[in-house]
């Protein structure tokens, strides 16, 4: 078929190929059904951005788009691209401003009945414990520059060492909650200043903390191994590296626009600004990005612990009764150096996942020992009125997408339009009628983030499932939401 | 001061998309700074004023504008300094580079007492475009939120 002047070939019902033409170094590959391809994805610049990424030096295999693809800046959101370590590039725009934005899911021993009538109280206590909204700060005491340096070098391990969570939480995070080969060089004073009082804060936009209930199990065996059961109460946290990460991205994007010209890299979009991975600029960004990623893992770890304390207080229960355990922490805005088998050869590559979740299968050396015979949990958050999902990584993902899957629902409505649509309506009351208690700091947030503003995550997850780039394990419905 | 003819908010799924129309480069800076301010903040009380000098130098004018807006972003959220007006403006073109030198008046506000609307991550380099047509500048850009 031909969409917007771009030739697209059907490979399977859920896989579409943009053949290599012009300056493309590799073809494009889009995971979608035909309906979404024609009716949703074609309505923005997604195809063009898949093509633009395919022109970057050293790209391997395909420029890949996940089922939740939508136009981003430079790279599409829902984009995956792997670059040869020695000949390829690294791009701050391929990671995004919110470095290591991600999701974690904590499981409890509680059932829906234990919390359903106490939701208001839990949400209130959580809202008081975890600063949300613009410039949210001081969840914990403002740290010194030296302490922030330790956060950037240690990641979530800093939190555990300072009483925020348990050591076993770390093995349930990608990279054990922190890149280890990191230095604090190349972090600007501005980034440091922005990070000092933001540890343990949620921020604004689509970031959230939700009380969720497991309401459907798709794979009993894997759900059981993950510790998931029907009616179980869970807590999902979605946030990233806050101002610290935004500033690092901005600092390096500015430099990389000049670096691209220095290395004679032809950019079809300024936000694709990049430098060879092995160049001084590439290595400097990779290091700074790791510092920001570590900040984000630490941030989610601190929020999880603050949540645990708040829930215990709200329900007046013991640790054993609560049983707060981390299922997993996934990153969906990150670049990682990984080894993948490409055409029968083991190759070191830099995988950019921008709005895409790692989805490694069982026996992967990159996941913790206790998950080795199951595979990595893949967490896909939905909008605040419908569902989120737990999936598991697959061999197919490893082979076809460098071990990646989708990351969420994706917006279908502008913020202005959502605000217009919300006029005269009480979104919180509407959600309350559906059994969902919502609390947000900014007035406009509930309108901008209303469920109708998003695609149903189920559509995206089903495509990932049928394309076999992650398999459905369980569905979670929200009953309490905190928004920034 | 602020007119819908100068600041046009366009439809965008995820973020904020603006088109600035102005008859001078100084006004492009002014109206885009105002658009940034009204995107970030509702009400604020002023405790003092400060004048800052800026100099941006790039081979494309829009890069100077983006760097300026990202500077404003840092100042409003981190230092509680809110753009008010441009006191002087000069463009120098030298060795194929556009050098913009200007002074800006900022209000100093109490961040704790300020109603921020939303967090603005940064102004994106993608799709930022400055064009001139029949004596009118058109500057389009996106603020990533």
Coordinates of C-alpha atoms in Angstrom, one line a residue:
Chain A
X1 CA 0.0 0.0 0.0
X2 CA 1.0 3.6 -0.3
X3 CA 0.3 6.0 2.6
X4 CA 1.3 9.7 2.4
X5 CA 3.4 8.9 -0.6
X6 CA 5.4 6.2 1.3
X7 CA 5.4 2.6 0.1
X8 CA 4.5 0.2 2.9
X9 CA 4.7 -3.6 2.4
X10 CA 2.8 -6.1 4.5
X11 CA 5.0 -8.8 6.0
X12 CA 2.4 -10.3 8.4
X13 CA -0.9 -9.1 9.9
X14 CA 1.1 -7.2 12.5
X15 CA 4.4 -6.3 10.7
X16 CA 4.8 -3.8 8.0
X17 CA 8.0 -2.9 6.1
X18 CA 9.0 0.5 4.6
X19 CA 11.5 -0.6 1.9
X20 CA 15.0 1.0 1.9
X21 CA 15.0 4.0 -0.5
X22 CA 17.0 7.2 -0.9
X23 CA 19.3 7.9 2.0
X24 CA 18.0 5.1 4.2
X25 CA 20.7 2.7 5.4
X26 CA 18.2 0.0 6.4
X27 CA 14.4 -0.5 5.9
X28 CA 11.8 0.5 8.4
X29 CA 9.6 -1.9 10.2
X30 CA 6.3 -1.1 11.9
X31 CA 4.4 -3.3 14.3
X32 CA 0.7 -2.5 13.8
X33 CA -2.5 -3.9 12.5
X34 CA -3.8 -2.5 9.3
X35 CA -6.6 -0.5 10.9
X36 CA -4.2 1.4 13.3
X37 CA -1.7 1.8 10.5
X38 CA -4.2 3.5 8.2
X39 CA -6.4 5.3 10.8
X40 CA -4.0 6.3 13.5
X41 CA -0.3 6.1 12.7
X42 CA -0.7 7.7 9.2
X43 CA -2.1 10.9 10.7
X44 CA 1.2 12.3 11.9
X45 CA 4.9 12.2 10.9
X46 CA 5.6 8.8 12.3
X47 CA 6.5 7.1 9.0
X48 CA 8.7 10.0 8.0
X49 CA 10.5 9.8 11.3
X50 CA 11.0 6.0 11.0
X51 CA 12.6 6.8 7.6
X52 CA 14.8 9.6 9.0
X53 CA 16.2 7.4 11.7
X54 CA 17.0 4.8 9.1
X55 CA 19.4 7.3 7.4
X56 CA 21.6 7.6 10.5
X57 CA 25.1 6.1 10.2
X58 CA 25.7 2.6 11.6
X59 CA 22.1 1.6 12.1
X60 CA 21.6 -2.1 12.1
X61 CA 18.7 -4.3 10.9
X62 CA 15.7 -2.0 10.8
X63 CA 14.5 1.4 12.0
X64 CA 11.7 -0.1 14.2
X65 CA 8.4 1.3 15.3
X66 CA 6.3 -0.2 18.1
X67 CA 2.5 -0.5 18.1
X68 CA 2.2 2.7 20.1
X69 CA 4.3 4.7 17.7
X70 CA 3.5 8.4 17.3
X71 CA 5.5 11.4 16.1
X72 CA 8.2 12.6 18.4
X73 CA 11.0 14.9 17.8
X74 CA 13.7 13.4 15.5
X75 CA 13.1 9.9 16.6
X76 CA 9.4 8.7 16.8
X77 CA 8.0 7.8 20.2
X78 CA 7.7 4.1 20.2
X79 CA 11.0 3.9 18.2
X80 CA 13.8 1.4 18.5
X81 CA 17.1 1.7 16.7
X82 CA 20.4 -0.2 17.3
X83 CA 23.7 1.2 16.1
X84 CA 27.0 -0.7 15.6
X85 CA 29.2 0.3 18.6
X86 CA 32.3 1.0 16.5
X87 CA 30.7 2.6 13.4
X88 CA 27.4 3.9 14.7
X89 CA 26.1 7.0 16.5
X90 CA 24.4 7.9 19.7
X91 CA 21.7 10.5 19.8
X92 CA 20.3 12.4 22.8
X93 CA 17.1 12.9 20.8
X94 CA 16.9 9.1 20.5
X95 CA 16.6 8.9 24.3
X96 CA 14.5 12.0 24.9
X97 CA 14.4 14.7 27.5
X98 CA 13.1 12.5 30.3
X99 CA 16.1 10.1 30.4
X100 CA 15.1 6.8 31.9
X101 CA 11.5 7.7 32.2
X102 CA 10.1 4.4 33.3
X103 CA 7.6 2.3 35.2
X104 CA 7.8 0.1 38.3
X105 CA 5.2 -2.1 39.8
X106 CA 5.1 -3.1 43.5
X107 CA 3.0 -6.1 44.5
X108 CA 1.2 -6.5 47.9
X109 CA -0.4 -9.2 50.0
X110 CA -3.6 -7.1 50.0
X111 CA -6.8 -7.9 48.2
X112 CA -9.2 -5.4 46.6
X113 CA -11.6 -5.8 49.6
X114 CA -8.8 -4.7 52.0
X115 CA -8.5 -1.3 50.3
X116 CA -11.6 -0.5 48.4
X117 CA -13.3 1.5 51.2
X118 CA -10.0 3.1 52.3
X119 CA -8.9 4.4 48.9
X120 CA -9.6 8.0 49.7
X121 CA -7.4 7.8 52.8
X122 CA -4.6 6.0 51.0
X123 CA -4.6 8.4 48.1
X124 CA -4.6 11.4 50.5
X125 CA -1.6 10.0 52.5
X126 CA 0.3 9.2 49.3
X127 CA -0.4 12.7 47.9
X128 CA 1.0 14.2 51.1
X129 CA 4.1 11.9 51.1
X130 CA 5.1 12.2 47.4
X131 CA 5.4 15.7 46.0
X132 CA 3.7 16.0 42.6
X133 CA 3.3 18.7 39.9
X134 CA 5.5 21.4 38.5
X135 CA 9.0 21.6 40.1
X136 CA 7.9 19.3 42.8
X137 CA 10.6 19.1 45.4
X138 CA 11.7 18.1 48.9
X139 CA 10.1 14.6 49.2
X140 CA 13.3 14.0 51.2
X141 CA 15.7 16.5 52.6
X142 CA 17.5 18.4 49.8
X143 CA 20.8 16.7 49.2
X144 CA 24.2 18.3 48.8
X145 CA 26.1 18.3 45.6
X146 CA 28.4 15.5 46.9
X147 CA 25.3 13.4 47.8
X148 CA 23.8 14.0 44.4
X149 CA 27.0 12.8 42.8
X150 CA 26.7 9.6 44.8
X151 CA 23.1 9.3 43.6
X152 CA 24.3 9.7 40.0
X153 CA 27.0 7.1 40.5
X154 CA 25.1 4.5 42.4
X155 CA 21.5 4.8 41.2
X156 CA 18.9 3.0 43.3
X157 CA 21.7 1.5 45.4
X158 CA 21.9 5.0 47.0
X159 CA 18.3 4.8 48.1
X160 CA 18.7 1.3 49.6
X161 CA 21.9 2.4 51.4
X162 CA 20.0 5.3 52.9
X163 CA 17.0 3.3 54.1
X164 CA 14.7 3.6 51.1
X165 CA 13.8 0.0 50.2
X166 CA 15.5 -3.4 50.3
X167 CA 18.6 -4.8 48.6
X168 CA 16.5 -7.4 46.8
X169 CA 14.7 -4.5 45.0
X170 CA 17.8 -3.8 43.0
X171 CA 17.9 -7.1 41.1
X172 CA 14.4 -6.4 39.9
X173 CA 15.5 -3.3 38.0
X174 CA 17.2 -3.1 34.7
X175 CA 21.0 -2.8 35.3
X176 CA 20.3 -3.6 38.9
X177 CA 19.0 -0.1 39.3
X178 CA 22.2 1.6 38.3
X179 CA 24.9 1.8 35.6
X180 CA 28.2 1.1 37.3
X181 CA 30.8 2.4 34.9
X182 CA 29.9 6.1 35.4
X183 CA 31.7 9.3 36.3
X184 CA 30.3 12.6 37.3
X185 CA 32.3 14.5 34.8
X186 CA 30.4 16.4 32.1
X187 CA 27.4 17.1 34.4
X188 CA 26.6 20.8 34.2
X189 CA 26.1 23.0 37.3
X190 CA 22.5 23.6 36.1
X191 CA 21.7 19.9 36.0
X192 CA 23.1 19.5 39.5
X193 CA 21.0 22.4 40.8
X194 CA 17.8 21.0 39.2
X195 CA 18.4 17.6 40.8
X196 CA 19.2 18.6 44.4
X197 CA 15.7 18.8 45.7
X198 CA 13.9 16.5 43.3
X199 CA 14.7 13.0 44.6
X200 CA 11.5 11.2 45.4
X201 CA 9.2 13.5 43.4
X202 CA 6.7 12.5 40.7
X203 CA 6.7 15.6 38.5
X204 CA 3.9 16.6 36.1
X205 CA 2.5 15.6 32.7
X206 CA 1.7 12.0 32.3
X207 CA 3.6 10.8 35.3
X208 CA 1.5 9.1 38.0
X209 CA 1.2 6.8 41.0
X210 CA -1.7 4.4 40.8
X211 CA -3.3 1.9 43.1
X212 CA -4.3 -0.9 40.8
X213 CA -6.1 -4.3 41.1
X214 CA -5.2 -7.4 39.1
X215 CA -8.5 -7.9 37.3
X216 CA -7.6 -10.4 34.6
X217 CA -4.9 -13.1 34.2
X218 CA -4.0 -14.2 30.7
X219 CA -1.2 -16.6 31.6
X220 CA -1.7 -18.4 34.9
X221 CA 1.7 -20.1 35.1
X222 CA 3.8 -17.0 34.4
X223 CA 1.5 -14.8 36.6
X224 CA 2.0 -17.1 39.5
X225 CA 5.8 -17.0 39.0
X226 CA 5.7 -13.2 38.9
X227 CA 3.6 -13.3 42.1
X228 CA 0.4 -11.9 40.5
X229 CA -3.1 -13.2 41.4
X230 CA -6.6 -12.0 40.8
X231 CA -7.9 -9.1 43.0
X232 CA -4.4 -8.4 44.2
X233 CA -3.6 -4.8 45.1
X234 CA -0.6 -3.3 43.3
X235 CA 1.1 0.1 43.0
X236 CA 2.4 1.4 39.8
X237 CA 4.9 4.4 39.6
X238 CA 5.6 6.2 36.3
X239 CA 8.3 8.9 36.4
X240 CA 11.8 9.6 35.3
X241 CA 14.9 11.7 35.9
X242 CA 13.1 15.0 36.5
X243 CA 14.9 18.3 35.9
X244 CA 18.3 16.6 36.2
X245 CA 17.7 14.5 33.1
X246 CA 15.9 17.3 31.1
X247 CA 18.9 19.5 31.7
X248 CA 21.4 16.9 30.7
X249 CA 19.5 16.2 27.4
X250 CA 19.3 19.9 26.6
X251 CA 23.1 20.5 27.4
X252 CA 24.1 17.6 25.1
X253 CA 21.6 18.3 22.3
X254 CA 23.1 21.8 21.9
X255 CA 26.6 20.3 21.7
X256 CA 25.6 17.5 19.3
X257 CA 24.1 19.8 16.7
X258 CA 27.7 21.1 16.3
X259 CA 29.2 17.6 16.7
X260 CA 27.0 16.3 13.8
X261 CA 28.4 18.9 11.5
X262 CA 32.0 18.2 12.8
X263 CA 31.6 14.5 11.9
X264 CA 29.8 15.3 8.6
X265 CA 26.6 13.6 9.6
X266 CA 23.8 14.7 7.4
X267 CA 20.7 15.3 9.6
X268 CA 17.2 15.3 8.2
X269 CA 16.0 16.8 11.5
X270 CA 18.0 18.8 14.0
X271 CA 16.7 16.7 16.9
X272 CA 18.4 13.7 15.3
X273 CA 21.7 15.4 16.3
X274 CA 24.2 12.7 17.1
X275 CA 27.9 11.8 17.3
X276 CA 29.8 8.6 16.8
X277 CA 29.4 6.4 19.9
X278 CA 33.2 6.1 20.2
X279 CA 33.9 9.8 19.7
X280 CA 34.7 12.0 22.8
X281 CA 31.3 13.6 22.4
X282 CA 29.5 10.3 22.1
X283 CA 31.3 8.9 25.2
X284 CA 30.6 12.1 27.2
X285 CA 26.9 11.9 26.4
X286 CA 26.7 8.2 27.1
X287 CA 28.2 8.8 30.5
X288 CA 26.0 11.8 31.4
X289 CA 22.9 9.8 30.2
X290 CA 23.9 7.0 32.6
X291 CA 24.1 9.5 35.5
X292 CA 20.6 10.7 34.6
X293 CA 19.4 7.1 34.3
X294 CA 20.8 6.4 37.7
X295 CA 19.0 9.4 39.1
X296 CA 15.7 8.1 37.7
X297 CA 16.1 4.5 39.1
X298 CA 16.9 6.1 42.5
X299 CA 13.9 8.4 42.2
X300 CA 11.5 5.5 41.6
X301 CA 13.1 3.5 44.4
X302 CA 12.6 6.4 46.9
X303 CA 9.0 7.0 45.7
X304 CA 8.3 3.3 46.2
X305 CA 9.6 3.4 49.8
X306 CA 7.8 6.6 50.6
X307 CA 4.6 4.9 49.2
X308 CA 5.2 1.8 51.4
X309 CA 5.5 3.9 54.5
X310 CA 2.4 6.0 53.6
X311 CA 0.3 2.9 52.8
X312 CA 1.3 1.2 56.1
X313 CA 0.3 4.4 57.9
X314 CA -3.0 4.8 56.1
X315 CA -4.0 1.2 56.8
X316 CA -2.3 0.7 60.2
X317 CA -0.8 -2.6 59.1
X318 CA 2.5 -4.4 59.5
X319 CA 5.2 -5.0 56.8
X320 CA 4.2 -8.6 56.6
X321 CA 0.5 -7.8 56.1
X322 CA 1.4 -5.3 53.4
X323 CA 4.1 -7.4 51.7
X324 CA 5.4 -4.6 49.5
X325 CA 7.6 -6.3 46.8
X326 CA 9.0 -4.9 43.6
X327 CA 7.9 -7.0 40.6
X328 CA 10.1 -5.0 38.2
X329 CA 11.3 -1.6 37.1
X330 CA 11.5 -0.9 33.3
X331 CA 13.0 2.0 31.4
X332 CA 11.3 3.3 28.3
X333 CA 13.6 6.2 27.4
X334 CA 17.2 5.0 27.3
X335 CA 20.2 4.0 25.2
X336 CA 22.1 0.9 26.2
X337 CA 25.2 -0.9 25.1
X338 CA 24.1 -4.5 24.5
X339 CA 25.4 -7.6 22.7
X340 CA 22.9 -9.0 20.2
X341 CA 23.1 -11.8 17.6
X342 CA 22.9 -10.3 14.2
X343 CA 23.1 -12.6 11.1
X344 CA 24.7 -15.3 13.2
X345 CA 27.3 -13.0 14.7
X346 CA 27.5 -11.5 18.2
X347 CA 27.7 -7.7 17.9
X348 CA 28.1 -4.9 20.4
X349 CA 25.4 -2.3 19.7
X350 CA 23.9 0.8 21.2
X351 CA 20.1 0.2 21.4
X352 CA 18.0 3.4 21.6
X353 CA 14.6 2.7 23.1
X354 CA 12.6 5.9 22.9
X355 CA 9.1 5.2 24.2
X356 CA 9.9 1.5 24.0
X357 CA 10.3 -1.1 26.7
X358 CA 13.0 -3.8 26.9
X359 CA 11.4 -7.2 26.7
X360 CA 14.1 -9.9 27.2
X361 CA 13.1 -13.5 27.2
X362 CA 14.0 -16.3 29.6
X363 CA 17.6 -17.3 29.8
X364 CA 18.8 -13.7 29.0
X365 CA 22.0 -12.9 30.8
X366 CA 20.6 -9.3 31.3
X367 CA 17.8 -10.3 33.7
X368 CA 18.0 -11.4 37.3
X369 CA 18.6 -15.1 38.2
X370 CA 15.2 -15.5 39.8
X371 CA 13.5 -14.5 36.5
X372 CA 15.9 -16.6 34.2
X373 CA 13.4 -19.4 33.6
X374 CA 10.5 -17.0 33.0
X375 CA 11.6 -13.9 31.2
X376 CA 11.5 -10.2 32.0
X377 CA 8.3 -8.6 33.1
X378 CA 7.2 -5.9 30.7
X379 CA 5.1 -3.1 32.2
X380 CA 2.7 -1.2 30.0
X381 CA 0.8 1.7 31.6
X382 CA -2.5 2.8 30.3
X383 CA -4.6 5.9 30.9
X384 CA -6.1 6.7 34.3
X385 CA -9.5 5.4 33.5
X386 CA -8.8 2.1 31.8
X387 CA -6.1 -0.6 32.2
X388 CA -2.4 -1.2 32.5
X389 CA -0.8 -4.5 31.6
X390 CA 2.0 -6.9 32.6
X391 CA 3.6 -8.8 29.8
X392 CA 6.6 -11.0 29.5
X393 CA 9.6 -10.7 27.1
X394 CA 10.0 -13.2 24.2
X395 CA 12.6 -14.9 22.0
X396 CA 10.9 -13.3 19.0
X397 CA 11.4 -9.8 20.5
X398 CA 15.1 -10.6 21.0
X399 CA 15.4 -11.7 17.4
X400 CA 13.3 -9.1 15.7
X401 CA 13.4 -5.9 17.9
X402 CA 16.6 -6.1 19.8
X403 CA 14.5 -7.3 22.7
X404 CA 12.0 -4.5 22.8
X405 CA 8.3 -3.9 22.9
X406 CA 5.7 -1.1 23.3
X407 CA 5.6 1.3 26.3
X408 CA 2.1 2.7 26.6
X409 CA -1.1 4.0 25.0
X410 CA -0.1 7.2 23.3
X411 CA -2.2 10.3 23.0
X412 CA -4.9 10.7 20.4
X413 CA -6.0 14.2 21.3
X414 CA -4.1 17.5 21.9
X415 CA -4.0 19.0 25.4
X416 CA -5.9 22.1 24.1
X417 CA -8.6 19.9 22.7
X418 CA -8.8 17.8 25.9
X419 CA -9.2 21.0 28.0
X420 CA -11.9 22.2 25.6
X421 CA -13.7 18.9 25.9
X422 CA -13.5 19.0 29.6
X423 CA -15.2 22.3 29.9
X424 CA -18.3 22.0 32.1
X425 CA -17.4 18.5 33.1
X426 CA -16.0 17.2 36.4
X427 CA -13.4 14.6 35.3
X428 CA -12.7 13.5 38.9
X429 CA -16.4 13.0 39.5
X430 CA -16.7 11.0 36.3
X431 CA -13.8 8.7 37.3
X432 CA -15.2 8.4 40.8
X433 CA -18.4 7.0 39.3
X434 CA -16.3 4.4 37.7
X435 CA -14.7 3.6 41.1
X436 CA -11.5 5.5 40.5
X437 CA -10.4 8.2 43.0
X438 CA -8.1 10.8 41.4
X439 CA -6.1 13.5 42.9
X440 CA -3.9 16.0 40.9
X441 CA -2.0 19.1 41.9
X442 CA -2.6 21.3 38.8
X443 CA -6.1 22.2 37.8
X444 CA -5.5 21.5 34.1
X445 CA -3.9 18.1 34.6
X446 CA -7.1 16.1 35.0
X447 CA -8.5 17.6 31.8
X448 CA -5.3 17.2 29.8
X449 CA -4.9 13.6 31.0
X450 CA -8.5 12.5 30.7
X451 CA -8.9 8.9 29.5
X452 CA -10.4 9.9 26.1
X453 CA -7.1 11.8 25.3
X454 CA -5.4 8.5 25.1
X455 CA -5.6 5.4 22.9
X456 CA -6.9 2.3 24.7
X457 CA -3.7 0.6 25.8
X458 CA -5.4 -2.8 25.1
X459 CA -5.2 -2.1 21.4
X460 CA -1.4 -1.6 21.6
X461 CA -0.8 -4.5 23.9
X462 CA -2.8 -6.9 21.7
X463 CA -0.7 -6.0 18.7
X464 CA 2.5 -6.6 20.7
X465 CA 1.0 -9.9 21.9
X466 CA -0.1 -11.2 18.5
X467 CA 3.2 -10.0 16.9
X468 CA 4.9 -12.0 19.7
X469 CA 7.2 -9.2 20.8
X470 CA 5.8 -9.6 24.4
X471 CA 3.1 -11.9 25.7
X472 CA 0.2 -10.8 27.9
X473 CA 0.3 -12.0 31.5
X474 CA -2.1 -9.9 33.5
X475 CA -4.4 -6.8 33.3
X476 CA -4.6 -4.2 36.1
X477 CA -7.4 -1.7 36.6
X478 CA -6.8 1.6 38.5
X479 CA -8.8 2.4 41.6
X480 CA -6.8 5.3 42.8
X481 CA -4.6 7.8 40.9
X482 CA -2.2 10.6 41.8
X483 CA -1.2 12.9 38.9
X484 CA 1.3 15.7 38.8
Chain B
X1 CA 0.8 43.9 24.6
X2 CA -0.3 40.4 24.0
X3 CA -2.4 39.8 20.9
X4 CA -3.7 36.6 19.4
X5 CA -2.3 37.8 16.1
X6 CA 1.2 37.5 17.4
X7 CA 1.0 34.2 19.4
X8 CA -0.9 31.4 17.8
X9 CA -1.3 28.2 19.7
X10 CA -1.6 25.3 17.2
X11 CA -2.9 21.8 17.7
X12 CA -0.5 19.2 18.9
X13 CA -1.2 15.8 20.4
X14 CA 1.3 15.7 23.2
X15 CA 3.0 19.0 23.6
X16 CA 2.6 22.8 22.9
X17 CA 3.0 24.0 19.4
X18 CA 3.3 27.8 18.7
X19 CA 3.5 30.1 15.8
X20 CA 4.9 33.5 16.5
X21 CA 4.2 36.3 14.0
X22 CA 6.1 39.6 14.4
X23 CA 7.4 42.4 12.3
X24 CA 10.9 42.5 13.8
X25 CA 13.3 39.9 15.2
X26 CA 13.2 41.6 18.5
X27 CA 9.4 41.1 18.6
X28 CA 9.9 37.4 17.7
X29 CA 12.0 37.1 20.8
X30 CA 9.5 39.1 22.8
X31 CA 6.3 37.2 21.8
X32 CA 7.9 33.8 22.0
X33 CA 9.1 34.7 25.5
X34 CA 5.6 35.7 26.4
X35 CA 4.2 32.5 24.9
X36 CA 6.7 30.6 27.1
X37 CA 5.7 32.5 30.2
X38 CA 1.9 32.0 29.8
X39 CA 2.5 28.3 29.1
X40 CA 4.4 27.9 32.4
X41 CA 2.7 30.2 34.9
X42 CA -0.6 31.7 36.0
X43 CA -0.3 34.2 38.8
X44 CA 2.8 35.5 40.4
X45 CA 3.8 38.2 42.8
X46 CA 6.9 40.2 42.2
X47 CA 9.5 40.9 44.9
X48 CA 12.1 42.5 42.7
X49 CA 13.4 43.0 39.2
X50 CA 16.7 42.1 37.5
X51 CA 18.2 42.9 34.1
X52 CA 20.3 40.3 32.4
X53 CA 22.3 40.4 29.2
X54 CA 22.2 37.7 26.7
X55 CA 24.4 36.8 23.7
X56 CA 23.7 33.9 21.4
X57 CA 25.8 33.0 18.3
X58 CA 24.9 30.3 15.8
X59 CA 24.8 29.9 12.0
X60 CA 21.0 29.7 12.1
X61 CA 18.8 32.3 13.8
X62 CA 16.3 29.8 15.1
X63 CA 19.0 28.1 17.1
X64 CA 19.6 31.4 19.0
X65 CA 15.9 31.6 19.7
X66 CA 15.7 28.0 21.0
X67 CA 18.7 28.6 23.2
X68 CA 17.1 31.8 24.6
X69 CA 13.8 30.1 25.3
X70 CA 15.5 27.2 27.0
X71 CA 17.4 29.8 29.1
X72 CA 14.0 31.3 30.1
X73 CA 12.8 27.8 30.9
X74 CA 15.6 27.3 33.4
X75 CA 15.2 30.8 34.9
X76 CA 11.5 30.5 35.4
X77 CA 11.5 27.1 37.0
X78 CA 14.8 27.0 38.8
X79 CA 15.5 30.6 39.7
X80 CA 12.0 32.1 39.8
X81 CA 12.9 34.7 37.3
X82 CA 10.0 35.7 34.9
X83 CA 10.5 37.4 31.6
X84 CA 9.0 40.9 31.3
X85 CA 10.5 42.9 28.5
X86 CA 13.4 43.2 26.1
X87 CA 15.2 46.5 26.8
X88 CA 17.6 46.5 23.8
X89 CA 18.3 44.2 20.9
X90 CA 21.0 44.0 18.2
X91 CA 21.8 41.5 15.5
X92 CA 25.3 41.3 14.1
X93 CA 26.1 39.0 11.1
X94 CA 29.7 38.0 11.1
X95 CA 31.4 35.1 9.3
X96 CA 28.0 33.5 8.3
X97 CA 27.0 33.6 12.0
X98 CA 24.0 35.4 13.5
X99 CA 25.0 37.1 16.8
X100 CA 22.1 38.3 18.9
X101 CA 23.0 40.6 21.8
X102 CA 20.2 41.9 24.1
X103 CA 19.1 42.9 27.5
X104 CA 16.1 41.5 29.3
X105 CA 14.1 42.7 32.3
X106 CA 13.0 39.9 34.6
X107 CA 10.7 39.9 37.6
X108 CA 11.9 38.0 40.6
X109 CA 9.1 35.9 42.1
X110 CA 8.5 33.8 45.2
X111 CA 8.4 30.2 43.7
X112 CA 6.6 28.8 46.7
X113 CA 3.7 31.3 46.2
X114 CA 3.5 30.9 42.4
X115 CA 0.9 29.0 40.5
X116 CA 2.8 27.1 37.9
X117 CA 0.6 25.6 35.2
X118 CA 2.8 22.7 34.0
X119 CA 6.4 21.6 33.8
X120 CA 8.0 22.5 30.5
X121 CA 10.9 20.1 29.8
X122 CA 12.5 22.1 27.0
X123 CA 12.0 23.8 23.6
X124 CA 12.6 21.2 20.9
X125 CA 15.0 21.6 18.1
X126 CA 12.7 19.5 15.9
X127 CA 10.4 21.5 13.6
X128 CA 11.6 24.8 14.9
X129 CA 11.6 27.2 11.9
X130 CA 12.0 30.9 11.4
X131 CA 10.8 32.4 8.1
X132 CA 10.3 35.8 6.7
X133 CA 7.5 36.7 4.3
X134 CA 6.5 40.2 3.2
X135 CA 8.3 41.8 6.1
X136 CA 6.7 39.4 8.7
X137 CA 8.6 36.9 10.7
X138 CA 7.0 33.5 11.3
X139 CA 8.6 31.4 14.0
X140 CA 7.1 27.9 14.7
X141 CA 8.3 25.7 17.5
X142 CA 7.3 23.1 20.0
X143 CA 7.7 23.0 23.8
X144 CA 8.1 19.5 25.0
X145 CA 6.1 18.8 28.1

